[in-house]
Amino acid sequence: MATLIVLGNINRFTFANSILAANHKSLEIFGDKLSSIYIFHSKDSIKQLTTQTDWINYLESHEIEQDLFIHKVVDIYPKHESISRFINAIERIIKGISDDSNLMIDLSNGTSLQKN
């Protein structure tokens, strides 16, 4: 089993392609496709990705079903409480996956603040 943690993105095409790339990388590295995808959204990304859902069909055409998605809205901004909520949420995910699971983290497709 492979778990992905990824940031939501207001560009649904970039977002879908990042998940597809992670799935391919999981197959390459671990010999297993993604079994769960934790998505950390901003308020903007959850709105955009739930309004326009063609990206879901695109992923399903590549055998990545939407029931793999676990959505979490956490606005990340440079304040201690925001960063703390984000870190605590990631910690809960890591503690919740089994020891024999593989974990991939992609924080590269977010906004400039999230990349920094």
PDB file of C-alpha atoms in Angstrom:
ATOM      1  CA  MET A   1       0.000   0.000   0.000  1.00  0.00           C
ATOM      2  CA  ALA A   2       1.142   3.514  -0.781  1.00  0.00           C
ATOM      3  CA  THR A   3      -0.192   6.718   0.723  1.00  0.00           C
ATOM      4  CA  LEU A   4       0.186  10.147  -0.870  1.00  0.00           C
ATOM      5  CA  ILE A   5       0.026  13.489   0.928  1.00  0.00           C
ATOM      6  CA  VAL A   6      -0.469  16.322  -1.552  1.00  0.00           C
ATOM      7  CA  LEU A   7      -1.490  19.972  -1.513  1.00  0.00           C
ATOM      8  CA  GLY A   8      -4.655  21.015  -3.310  1.00  0.00           C
ATOM      9  CA  ASN A   9      -4.255  23.337  -6.262  1.00  0.00           C
ATOM     10  CA  ILE A  10      -6.626  25.798  -7.928  1.00  0.00           C
ATOM     11  CA  ASN A  11      -5.334  24.574 -11.303  1.00  0.00           C
ATOM     12  CA  ARG A  12      -7.181  21.277 -11.578  1.00  0.00           C
ATOM     13  CA  PHE A  13      -5.074  20.093 -14.526  1.00  0.00           C
ATOM     14  CA  THR A  14      -1.793  20.580 -12.646  1.00  0.00           C
ATOM     15  CA  PHE A  15      -3.365  18.953  -9.606  1.00  0.00           C
ATOM     16  CA  ALA A  16      -4.586  15.880 -11.492  1.00  0.00           C
ATOM     17  CA  ASN A  17      -1.252  15.477 -13.268  1.00  0.00           C
ATOM     18  CA  SER A  18       0.639  15.629  -9.968  1.00  0.00           C
ATOM     19  CA  ILE A  19      -1.486  12.754  -8.627  1.00  0.00           C
ATOM     20  CA  LEU A  20      -1.027  10.774 -11.830  1.00  0.00           C
ATOM     21  CA  ALA A  21       2.749  11.319 -11.646  1.00  0.00           C
ATOM     22  CA  ALA A  22       2.795  10.242  -7.990  1.00  0.00           C
ATOM     23  CA  ASN A  23       0.877   7.082  -8.860  1.00  0.00           C
ATOM     24  CA  HIS A  24       3.388   6.237 -11.599  1.00  0.00           C
ATOM     25  CA  LYS A  25       6.282   6.927  -9.222  1.00  0.00           C
ATOM     26  CA  SER A  26       4.667   4.725  -6.577  1.00  0.00           C
ATOM     27  CA  LEU A  27       4.425   1.883  -9.085  1.00  0.00           C
ATOM     28  CA  GLU A  28       8.054   2.438 -10.086  1.00  0.00           C
ATOM     29  CA  ILE A  29       9.498   2.667  -6.573  1.00  0.00           C
ATOM     30  CA  PHE A  30       7.197   0.450  -4.504  1.00  0.00           C
ATOM     31  CA  GLY A  31       5.619  -1.783  -7.154  1.00  0.00           C
ATOM     32  CA  ASP A  32       2.216  -0.692  -5.875  1.00  0.00           C
ATOM     33  CA  LYS A  33      -0.273   1.989  -6.868  1.00  0.00           C
ATOM     34  CA  LEU A  34      -1.622   4.590  -4.480  1.00  0.00           C
ATOM     35  CA  SER A  35      -4.124   3.259  -1.957  1.00  0.00           C
ATOM     36  CA  SER A  36      -4.996   6.573  -0.281  1.00  0.00           C
ATOM     37  CA  ILE A  37      -4.526  10.224  -1.185  1.00  0.00           C
ATOM     38  CA  TYR A  38      -4.658  12.865   1.549  1.00  0.00           C
ATOM     39  CA  ILE A  39      -5.290  16.291   0.043  1.00  0.00           C
ATOM     40  CA  PHE A  40      -4.599  19.456   2.024  1.00  0.00           C
ATOM     41  CA  HIS A  41      -6.739  22.188   0.516  1.00  0.00           C
ATOM     42  CA  SER A  42      -6.900  25.917   0.923  1.00  0.00           C
ATOM     43  CA  LYS A  43     -10.420  27.343   0.889  1.00  0.00           C
ATOM     44  CA  ASP A  44      -9.788  28.361  -2.725  1.00  0.00           C
ATOM     45  CA  SER A  45      -8.544  24.975  -3.881  1.00  0.00           C
ATOM     46  CA  ILE A  46     -11.442  23.007  -2.358  1.00  0.00           C
ATOM     47  CA  LYS A  47     -13.894  25.411  -3.979  1.00  0.00           C
ATOM     48  CA  GLN A  48     -12.209  25.174  -7.382  1.00  0.00           C
ATOM     49  CA  LEU A  49     -11.808  21.403  -7.328  1.00  0.00           C
ATOM     50  CA  THR A  50     -15.380  20.747  -6.220  1.00  0.00           C
ATOM     51  CA  THR A  51     -16.855  23.201  -8.716  1.00  0.00           C
ATOM     52  CA  GLN A  52     -15.099  21.780 -11.769  1.00  0.00           C
ATOM     53  CA  THR A  53     -14.813  18.011 -11.512  1.00  0.00           C
ATOM     54  CA  ASP A  54     -13.513  16.970 -14.939  1.00  0.00           C
ATOM     55  CA  TRP A  55     -10.159  16.238 -13.275  1.00  0.00           C
ATOM     56  CA  ILE A  56     -11.840  13.374 -11.387  1.00  0.00           C
ATOM     57  CA  ASN A  57     -12.914  11.728 -14.650  1.00  0.00           C
ATOM     58  CA  TYR A  58      -9.379  12.176 -15.964  1.00  0.00           C
ATOM     59  CA  LEU A  59      -7.902  10.399 -12.942  1.00  0.00           C
ATOM     60  CA  GLU A  60     -10.538   7.654 -13.075  1.00  0.00           C
ATOM     61  CA  SER A  61      -9.616   7.038 -16.729  1.00  0.00           C
ATOM     62  CA  HIS A  62      -6.153   6.226 -15.338  1.00  0.00           C
ATOM     63  CA  GLU A  63      -7.589   3.887 -12.681  1.00  0.00           C
ATOM     64  CA  ILE A  64      -7.271   6.350  -9.799  1.00  0.00           C
ATOM     65  CA  GLU A  65     -10.692   6.295  -8.176  1.00  0.00           C
ATOM     66  CA  GLN A  66     -12.058   9.236  -6.215  1.00  0.00           C
ATOM     67  CA  ASP A  67     -12.764   7.032  -3.199  1.00  0.00           C
ATOM     68  CA  LEU A  68      -8.999   7.180  -2.522  1.00  0.00           C
ATOM     69  CA  PHE A  69      -9.271  10.914  -1.681  1.00  0.00           C
ATOM     70  CA  ILE A  70      -9.330  12.164   1.889  1.00  0.00           C
ATOM     71  CA  HIS A  71      -9.852  15.943   1.894  1.00  0.00           C
ATOM     72  CA  LYS A  72      -8.684  18.331   4.600  1.00  0.00           C
ATOM     73  CA  VAL A  73      -9.035  22.120   4.459  1.00  0.00           C
ATOM     74  CA  VAL A  74      -6.132  23.864   6.167  1.00  0.00           C
ATOM     75  CA  ASP A  75      -5.275  27.386   5.127  1.00  0.00           C
ATOM     76  CA  ILE A  76      -1.520  27.671   5.491  1.00  0.00           C
ATOM     77  CA  TYR A  77      -0.184  31.112   6.304  1.00  0.00           C
ATOM     78  CA  PRO A  78       2.930  32.291   8.158  1.00  0.00           C
ATOM     79  CA  LYS A  79       1.505  32.173  11.673  1.00  0.00           C
ATOM     80  CA  HIS A  80       2.357  29.650  14.352  1.00  0.00           C
ATOM     81  CA  GLU A  81      -1.218  28.366  14.812  1.00  0.00           C
ATOM     82  CA  SER A  82      -1.636  27.722  11.073  1.00  0.00           C
ATOM     83  CA  ILE A  83       1.647  25.850  10.732  1.00  0.00           C
ATOM     84  CA  SER A  84       0.919  23.935  13.926  1.00  0.00           C
ATOM     85  CA  ARG A  85      -2.503  22.774  12.615  1.00  0.00           C
ATOM     86  CA  PHE A  86      -0.865  21.644   9.372  1.00  0.00           C
ATOM     87  CA  ILE A  87       1.900  19.719  11.154  1.00  0.00           C
ATOM     88  CA  ASN A  88      -0.575  18.114  13.575  1.00  0.00           C
ATOM     89  CA  ALA A  89      -2.751  16.971  10.667  1.00  0.00           C
ATOM     90  CA  ILE A  90       0.235  15.399   8.909  1.00  0.00           C
ATOM     91  CA  GLU A  91       1.299  13.743  12.143  1.00  0.00           C
ATOM     92  CA  ARG A  92      -2.178  12.189  12.557  1.00  0.00           C
ATOM     93  CA  ILE A  93      -1.970  10.786   9.021  1.00  0.00           C
ATOM     94  CA  ILE A  94       1.472   9.293   9.581  1.00  0.00           C
ATOM     95  CA  LYS A  95       0.429   7.743  12.898  1.00  0.00           C
ATOM     96  CA  GLY A  96      -2.672   6.301  11.237  1.00  0.00           C
ATOM     97  CA  ILE A  97      -0.981   4.390   8.440  1.00  0.00           C
ATOM     98  CA  SER A  98       0.376   0.926   9.020  1.00  0.00           C
ATOM     99  CA  ASP A  99       4.084   0.302   9.469  1.00  0.00           C
ATOM    100  CA  ASP A 100       4.268  -1.661   6.226  1.00  0.00           C
ATOM    101  CA  SER A 101       2.761   1.181   4.159  1.00  0.00           C
ATOM    102  CA  ASN A 102       4.821   3.424   1.921  1.00  0.00           C
ATOM    103  CA  LEU A 103       4.441   7.189   2.183  1.00  0.00           C
ATOM    104  CA  MET A 104       4.911   9.786  -0.533  1.00  0.00           C
ATOM    105  CA  ILE A 105       4.696  13.517   0.165  1.00  0.00           C
ATOM    106  CA  ASP A 106       4.303  16.068  -2.639  1.00  0.00           C
ATOM    107  CA  LEU A 107       4.315  19.658  -1.431  1.00  0.00           C
ATOM    108  CA  SER A 108       5.461  21.038  -4.785  1.00  0.00           C
ATOM    109  CA  ASN A 109       2.210  21.973  -6.497  1.00  0.00           C
ATOM    110  CA  GLY A 110       0.950  24.564  -4.016  1.00  0.00           C
ATOM    111  CA  THR A 111       1.281  28.324  -3.857  1.00  0.00           C
ATOM    112  CA  SER A 112       4.584  30.097  -3.357  1.00  0.00           C
ATOM    113  CA  LEU A 113       4.018  30.302   0.405  1.00  0.00           C
ATOM    114  CA  GLN A 114       3.437  26.562   0.609  1.00  0.00           C
ATOM    115  CA  LYS A 115       6.533  25.847  -1.486  1.00  0.00           C
ATOM    116  CA  ASN A 116       8.627  28.001   0.831  1.00  0.00           C
TER     117      ASN A 116
END
